Short mmCIF file of C-alpha atoms (C1' of nucleotides) in Angstrom, two decimals:
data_model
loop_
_atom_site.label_atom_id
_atom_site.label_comp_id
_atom_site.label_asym_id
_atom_site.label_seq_id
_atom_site.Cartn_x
_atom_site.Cartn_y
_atom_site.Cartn_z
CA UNK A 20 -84.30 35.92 -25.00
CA UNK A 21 -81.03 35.90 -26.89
CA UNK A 22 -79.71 32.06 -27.71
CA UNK A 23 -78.94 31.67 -31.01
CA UNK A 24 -82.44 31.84 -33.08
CA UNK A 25 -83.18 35.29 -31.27
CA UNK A 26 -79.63 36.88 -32.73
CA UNK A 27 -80.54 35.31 -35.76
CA UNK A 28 -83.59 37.71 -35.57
CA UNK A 29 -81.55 40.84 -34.85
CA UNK A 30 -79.23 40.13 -37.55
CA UNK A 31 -82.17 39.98 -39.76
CA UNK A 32 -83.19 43.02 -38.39
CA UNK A 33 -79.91 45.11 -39.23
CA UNK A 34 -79.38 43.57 -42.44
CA UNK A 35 -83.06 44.59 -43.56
CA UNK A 36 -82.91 48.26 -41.71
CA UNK A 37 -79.31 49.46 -41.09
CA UNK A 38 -76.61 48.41 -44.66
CA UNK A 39 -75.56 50.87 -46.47
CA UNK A 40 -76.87 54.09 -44.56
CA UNK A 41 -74.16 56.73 -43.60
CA UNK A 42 -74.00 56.47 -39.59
CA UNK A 43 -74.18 60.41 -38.41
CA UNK A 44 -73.87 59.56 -34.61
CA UNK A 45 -73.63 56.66 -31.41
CA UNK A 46 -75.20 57.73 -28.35
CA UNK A 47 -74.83 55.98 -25.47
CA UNK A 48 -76.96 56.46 -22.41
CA UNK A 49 -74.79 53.36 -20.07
CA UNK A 50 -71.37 52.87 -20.61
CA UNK A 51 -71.66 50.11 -18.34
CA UNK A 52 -72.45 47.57 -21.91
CA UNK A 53 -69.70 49.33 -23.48
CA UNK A 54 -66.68 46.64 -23.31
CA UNK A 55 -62.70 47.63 -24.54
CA UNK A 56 -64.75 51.22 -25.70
CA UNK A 57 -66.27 54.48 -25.01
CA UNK A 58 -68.89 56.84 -26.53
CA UNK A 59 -66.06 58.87 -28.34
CA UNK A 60 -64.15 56.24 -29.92
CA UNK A 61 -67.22 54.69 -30.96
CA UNK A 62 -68.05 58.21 -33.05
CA UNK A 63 -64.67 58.13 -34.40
CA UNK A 64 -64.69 54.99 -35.67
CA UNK A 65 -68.10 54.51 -36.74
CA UNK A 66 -69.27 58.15 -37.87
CA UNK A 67 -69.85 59.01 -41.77
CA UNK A 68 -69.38 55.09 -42.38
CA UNK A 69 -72.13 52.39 -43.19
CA UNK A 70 -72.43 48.79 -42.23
CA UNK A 71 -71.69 46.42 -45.19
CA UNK A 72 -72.21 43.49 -43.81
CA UNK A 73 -74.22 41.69 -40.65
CA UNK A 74 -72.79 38.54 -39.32
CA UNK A 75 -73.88 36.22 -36.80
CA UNK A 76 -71.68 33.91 -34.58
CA UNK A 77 -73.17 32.34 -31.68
CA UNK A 78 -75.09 34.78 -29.72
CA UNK A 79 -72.75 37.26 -31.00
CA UNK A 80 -73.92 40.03 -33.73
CA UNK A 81 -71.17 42.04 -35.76
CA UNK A 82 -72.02 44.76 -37.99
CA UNK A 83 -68.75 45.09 -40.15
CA UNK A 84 -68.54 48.38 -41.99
CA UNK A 85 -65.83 46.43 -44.12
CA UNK A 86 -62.69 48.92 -43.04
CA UNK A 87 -61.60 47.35 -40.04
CA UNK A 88 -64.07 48.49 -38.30
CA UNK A 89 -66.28 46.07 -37.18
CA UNK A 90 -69.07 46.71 -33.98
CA UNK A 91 -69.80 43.48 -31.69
CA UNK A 92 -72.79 43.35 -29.28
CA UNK A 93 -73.89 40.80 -26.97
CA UNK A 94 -77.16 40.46 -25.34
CA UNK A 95 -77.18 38.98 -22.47
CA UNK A 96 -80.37 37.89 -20.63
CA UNK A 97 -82.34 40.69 -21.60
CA UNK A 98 -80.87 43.01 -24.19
CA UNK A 99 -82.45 43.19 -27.66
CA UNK A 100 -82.12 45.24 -30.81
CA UNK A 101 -84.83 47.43 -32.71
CA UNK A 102 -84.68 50.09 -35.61
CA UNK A 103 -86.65 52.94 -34.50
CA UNK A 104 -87.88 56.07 -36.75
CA UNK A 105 -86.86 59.45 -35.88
CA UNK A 106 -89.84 60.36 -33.96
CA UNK A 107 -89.50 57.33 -31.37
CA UNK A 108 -88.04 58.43 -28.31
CA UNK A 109 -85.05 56.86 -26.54
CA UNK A 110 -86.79 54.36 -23.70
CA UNK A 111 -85.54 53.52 -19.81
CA UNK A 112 -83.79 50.55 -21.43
CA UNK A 113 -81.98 51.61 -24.51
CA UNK A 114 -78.21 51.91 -24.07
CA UNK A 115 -76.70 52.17 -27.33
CA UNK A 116 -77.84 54.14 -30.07
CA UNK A 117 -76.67 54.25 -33.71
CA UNK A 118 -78.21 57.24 -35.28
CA UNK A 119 -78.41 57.30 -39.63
CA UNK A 120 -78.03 60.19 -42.05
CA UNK A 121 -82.05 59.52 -42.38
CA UNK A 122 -82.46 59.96 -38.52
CA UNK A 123 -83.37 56.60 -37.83
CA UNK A 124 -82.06 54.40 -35.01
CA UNK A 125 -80.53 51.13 -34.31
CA UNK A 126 -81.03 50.41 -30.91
CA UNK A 127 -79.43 48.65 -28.56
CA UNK A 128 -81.18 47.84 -25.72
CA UNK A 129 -80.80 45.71 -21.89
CA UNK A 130 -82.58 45.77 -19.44
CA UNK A 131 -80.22 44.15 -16.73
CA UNK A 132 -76.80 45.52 -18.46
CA UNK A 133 -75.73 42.19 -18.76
CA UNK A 134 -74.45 42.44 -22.27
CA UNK A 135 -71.68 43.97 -24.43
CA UNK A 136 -71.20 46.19 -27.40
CA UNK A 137 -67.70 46.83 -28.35
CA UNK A 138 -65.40 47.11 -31.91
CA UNK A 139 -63.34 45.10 -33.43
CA UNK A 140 -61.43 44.97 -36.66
CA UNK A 141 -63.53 42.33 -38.30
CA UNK A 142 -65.89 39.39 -37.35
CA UNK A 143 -62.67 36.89 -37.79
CA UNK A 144 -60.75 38.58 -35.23
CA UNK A 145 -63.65 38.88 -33.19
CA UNK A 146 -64.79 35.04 -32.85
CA UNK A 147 -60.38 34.08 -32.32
CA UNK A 148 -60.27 37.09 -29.78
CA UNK A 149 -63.08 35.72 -27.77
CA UNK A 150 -62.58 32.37 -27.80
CA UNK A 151 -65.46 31.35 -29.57
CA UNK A 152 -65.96 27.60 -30.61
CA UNK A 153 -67.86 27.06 -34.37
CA UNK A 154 -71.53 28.31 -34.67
CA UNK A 155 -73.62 25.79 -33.77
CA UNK A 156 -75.62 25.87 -37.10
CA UNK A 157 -72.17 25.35 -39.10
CA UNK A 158 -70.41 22.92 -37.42
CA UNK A 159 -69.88 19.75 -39.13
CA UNK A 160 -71.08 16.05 -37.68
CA UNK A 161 -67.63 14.67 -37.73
CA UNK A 162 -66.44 17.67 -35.78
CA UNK A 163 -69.29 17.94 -33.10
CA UNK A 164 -68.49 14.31 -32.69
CA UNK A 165 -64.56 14.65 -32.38
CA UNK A 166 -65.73 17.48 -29.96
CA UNK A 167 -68.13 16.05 -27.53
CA UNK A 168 -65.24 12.90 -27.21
CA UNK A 169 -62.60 14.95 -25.94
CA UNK A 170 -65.13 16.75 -23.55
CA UNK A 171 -65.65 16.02 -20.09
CA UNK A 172 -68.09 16.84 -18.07
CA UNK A 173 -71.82 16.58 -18.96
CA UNK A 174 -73.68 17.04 -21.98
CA UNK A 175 -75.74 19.77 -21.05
CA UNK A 176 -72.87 21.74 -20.29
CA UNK A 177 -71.09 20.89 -23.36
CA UNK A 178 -73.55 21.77 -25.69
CA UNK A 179 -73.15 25.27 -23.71
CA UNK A 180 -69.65 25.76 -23.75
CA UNK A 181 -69.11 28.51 -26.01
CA UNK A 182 -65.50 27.95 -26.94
CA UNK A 183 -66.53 24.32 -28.42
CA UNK A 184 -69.69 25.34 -30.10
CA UNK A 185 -71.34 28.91 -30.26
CA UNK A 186 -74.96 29.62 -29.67
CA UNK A 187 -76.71 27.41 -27.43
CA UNK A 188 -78.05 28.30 -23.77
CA UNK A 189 -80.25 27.13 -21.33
CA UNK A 190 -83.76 27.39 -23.12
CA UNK A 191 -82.20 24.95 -26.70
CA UNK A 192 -80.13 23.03 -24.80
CA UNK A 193 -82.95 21.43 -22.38
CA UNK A 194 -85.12 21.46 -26.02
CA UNK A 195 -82.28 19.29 -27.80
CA UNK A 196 -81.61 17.36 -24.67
CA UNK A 197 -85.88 16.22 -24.43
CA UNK A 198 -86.10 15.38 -28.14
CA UNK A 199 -83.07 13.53 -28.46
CA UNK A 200 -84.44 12.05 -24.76
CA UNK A 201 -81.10 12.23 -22.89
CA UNK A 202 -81.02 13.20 -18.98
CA UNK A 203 -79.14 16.65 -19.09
CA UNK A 204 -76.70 15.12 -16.55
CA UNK A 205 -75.25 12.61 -18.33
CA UNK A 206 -71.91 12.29 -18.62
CA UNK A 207 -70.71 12.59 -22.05
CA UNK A 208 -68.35 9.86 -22.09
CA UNK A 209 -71.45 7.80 -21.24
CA UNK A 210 -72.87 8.92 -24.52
CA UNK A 211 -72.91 6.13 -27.52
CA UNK A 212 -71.94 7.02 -31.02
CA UNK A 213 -75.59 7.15 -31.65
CA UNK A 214 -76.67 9.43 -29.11
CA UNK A 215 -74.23 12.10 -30.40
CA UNK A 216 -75.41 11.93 -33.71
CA UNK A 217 -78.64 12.55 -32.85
CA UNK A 218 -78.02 15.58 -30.37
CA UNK A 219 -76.25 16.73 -33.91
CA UNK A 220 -79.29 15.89 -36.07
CA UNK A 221 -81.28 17.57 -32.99
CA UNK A 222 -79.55 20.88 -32.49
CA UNK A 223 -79.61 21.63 -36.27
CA UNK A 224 -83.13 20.74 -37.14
CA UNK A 225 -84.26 22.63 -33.50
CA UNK A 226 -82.13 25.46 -34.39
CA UNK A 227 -83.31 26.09 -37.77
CA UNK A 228 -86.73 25.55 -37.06
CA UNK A 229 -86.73 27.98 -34.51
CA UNK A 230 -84.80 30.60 -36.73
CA UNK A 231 -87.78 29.89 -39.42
CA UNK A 232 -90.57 30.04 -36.30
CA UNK A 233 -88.98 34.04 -35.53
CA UNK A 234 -87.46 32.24 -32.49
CA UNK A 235 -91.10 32.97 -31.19
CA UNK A 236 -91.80 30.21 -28.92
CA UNK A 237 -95.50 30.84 -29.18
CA UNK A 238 -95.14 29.73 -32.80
CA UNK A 239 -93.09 26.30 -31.70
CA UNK A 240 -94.93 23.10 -32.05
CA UNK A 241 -96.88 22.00 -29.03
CA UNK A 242 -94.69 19.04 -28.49
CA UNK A 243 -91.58 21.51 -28.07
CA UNK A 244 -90.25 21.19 -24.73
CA UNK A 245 -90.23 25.12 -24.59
CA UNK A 246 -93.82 24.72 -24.58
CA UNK A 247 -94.43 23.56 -21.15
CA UNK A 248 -90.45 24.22 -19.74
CA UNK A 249 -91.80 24.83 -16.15
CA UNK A 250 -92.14 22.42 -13.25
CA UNK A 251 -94.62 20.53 -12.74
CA UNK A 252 -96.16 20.90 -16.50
CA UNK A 253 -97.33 17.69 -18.29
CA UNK A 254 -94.59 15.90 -20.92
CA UNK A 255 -96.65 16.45 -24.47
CA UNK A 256 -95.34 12.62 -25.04
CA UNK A 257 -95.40 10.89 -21.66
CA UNK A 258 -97.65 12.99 -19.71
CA UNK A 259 -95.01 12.99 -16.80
CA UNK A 260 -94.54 15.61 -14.93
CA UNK A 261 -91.57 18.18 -15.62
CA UNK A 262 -88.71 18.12 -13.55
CA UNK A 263 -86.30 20.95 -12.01
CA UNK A 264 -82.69 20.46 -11.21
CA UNK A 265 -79.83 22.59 -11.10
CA UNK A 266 -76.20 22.32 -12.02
CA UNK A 267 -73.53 25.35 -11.00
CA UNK A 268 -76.14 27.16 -9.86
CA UNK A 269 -78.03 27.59 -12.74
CA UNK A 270 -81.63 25.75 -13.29
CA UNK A 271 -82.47 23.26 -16.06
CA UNK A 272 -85.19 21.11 -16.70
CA UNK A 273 -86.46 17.56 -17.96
CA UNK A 274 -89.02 15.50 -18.53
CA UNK A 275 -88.38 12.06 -16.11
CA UNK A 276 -90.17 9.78 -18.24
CA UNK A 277 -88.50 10.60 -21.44
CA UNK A 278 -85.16 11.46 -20.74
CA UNK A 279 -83.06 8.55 -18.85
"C1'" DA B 224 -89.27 39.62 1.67
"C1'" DC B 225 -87.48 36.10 -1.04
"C1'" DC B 226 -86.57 33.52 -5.07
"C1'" DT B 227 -86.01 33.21 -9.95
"C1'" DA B 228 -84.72 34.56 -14.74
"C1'" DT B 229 -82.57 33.36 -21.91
"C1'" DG B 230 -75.38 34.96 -20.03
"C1'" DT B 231 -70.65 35.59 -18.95
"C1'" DT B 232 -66.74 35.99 -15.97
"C1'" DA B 233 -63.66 36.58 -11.89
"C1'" DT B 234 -62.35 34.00 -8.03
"C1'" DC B 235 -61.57 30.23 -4.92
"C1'" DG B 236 -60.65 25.46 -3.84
"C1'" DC B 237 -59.09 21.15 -5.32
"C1'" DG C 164 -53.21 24.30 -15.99
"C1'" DG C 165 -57.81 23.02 -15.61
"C1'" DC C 166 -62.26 21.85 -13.75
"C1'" DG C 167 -66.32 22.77 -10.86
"C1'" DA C 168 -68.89 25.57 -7.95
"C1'" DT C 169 -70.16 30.23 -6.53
"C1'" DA C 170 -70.89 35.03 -6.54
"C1'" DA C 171 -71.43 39.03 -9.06
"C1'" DC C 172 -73.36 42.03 -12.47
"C1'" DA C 173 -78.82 44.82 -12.59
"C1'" DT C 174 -83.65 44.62 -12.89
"C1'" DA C 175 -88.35 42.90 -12.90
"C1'" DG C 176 -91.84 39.70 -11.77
"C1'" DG C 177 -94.00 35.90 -9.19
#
DNA sequence: ACCTATGTTATCGC
DNA sequence: GGCGATAACATAGG
């Protein structure tokens, strides 16, 4: 699941489950999502201190304990975050586990490994050290402009280049490409002045409807593109049928009628 | 058996 | 240096 609106829901999670609790322990059942880390520095950095503060940049979550010590995790396709009580037992999937004075667990969890956790020294040093462009709920319309004119490329990939703007993947991109009815393709120097603006006006009000939905897309409106995001499904405003292409190996799709 | 899947990244060729 | 395409990572489901 995790584009933006789903971290948006873990962060929401740790802020309402996890502040201000001494951590007693990190288990870790895969080092494999550990990144720059291991098991043991994680309990020496982390253990008899609490998380201050949750932060959210992109698709990134940081859980700052407000000393320098700062842990990042990453979802990938599949990971996912729950608090768990003490009774709960760890599952096949759970990789990283942040035990509390009170027994109960933050957990990480992926199922395909594809994600990180690591530390950092704070959420600042974290977005510079990785490159990360502004989140894509915070950037500013003169910016995202200034930004998509000095890309290259096309617009579906821009809008999911991380280092120009953090948070947007496959699923939100193809929704802000159908509503603001561009083909995915297009180049963006083919883009007007107006177009761009209303990707902007598009990927904000998409993005924080979703984060107000719980990023459930069974709780989207019926004319959401993630709706009926499968080939061959009808176009909620055209009735067309939904197309499938693919770009660098990765699949996208678009509604032919709507999007030229 | 084969193809596909919400993400990122190393590598190769141009 | 940079861009694009591709494979790779690991697992489940159609």
């Amino acid at each position: 699941m995790p584009e933006l609106p789903d971290v948006e829901q873990f962060k929401k999670l740790a802020q309402k489950t996890s502040l201000n609790k001494q951590i007693i322990s990190v288990q870790v059942t895969n080092d494999k999502v550990l990144e720059g880390t291991d098991q043991k520095k994680l309990n020496s950095k982390l253990n008899n201190k609490m998380f201050r503060s949750v932060y959210r940049h992109g698709k990134h979550l940081l859980l700052d304990t407000e000393e320098n010590v700062c842990m990042s995790m990453h979802f990938g396709m599949s990971g996912s975050l729950r608090y768990s009580s003490k009774e709960e037992k760890t599952g096949n999937y759970d990789r990283v586990i942040v035990i509390f004075a009170n027994r109960e667990k933050l957990v990480y969890t992926s199922k395909r490994l594809l994600g990180r956790v690591g530390m950092c020294r704070n959420p600042t040093q974290f977005i510079t050290d990785n490159k990360l462009g502004p989140d894509a709920l915070s950037i500013g319309k003169d910016e995202f402009a200034k930004m998509m004119q000095h890309k290259r490329g096309n617009v579906k990939q821009a809008l999911m280049d991380q280092t120009k703007i953090a948070g947007i993947g496959n699923h939100y991109s193809d929704e802000i490409l159908y509503q603001a009815e561009i083909f995915p393709l297009t180049p963006v120097s083919e883009l007007s002045a107006a177009q761009i603006d209303l990707l902007y006006l598009k990927m904000n009000q998409i993005l924080r409807t979703a984060n107000k939905l719980g990023a459930d897309v069974a709780k989207f409106p019926q004319d959401w593109f993630l709706k009926f995001r499968k080939q061959g499904e009808k176009c909620s405003k055209c009735k067309s049928r939904v197309e499938k292409g693919k770009i660098s190996g990765r699949s996208f799709y678009y509604c032919p009628g709507c999007q030229k």
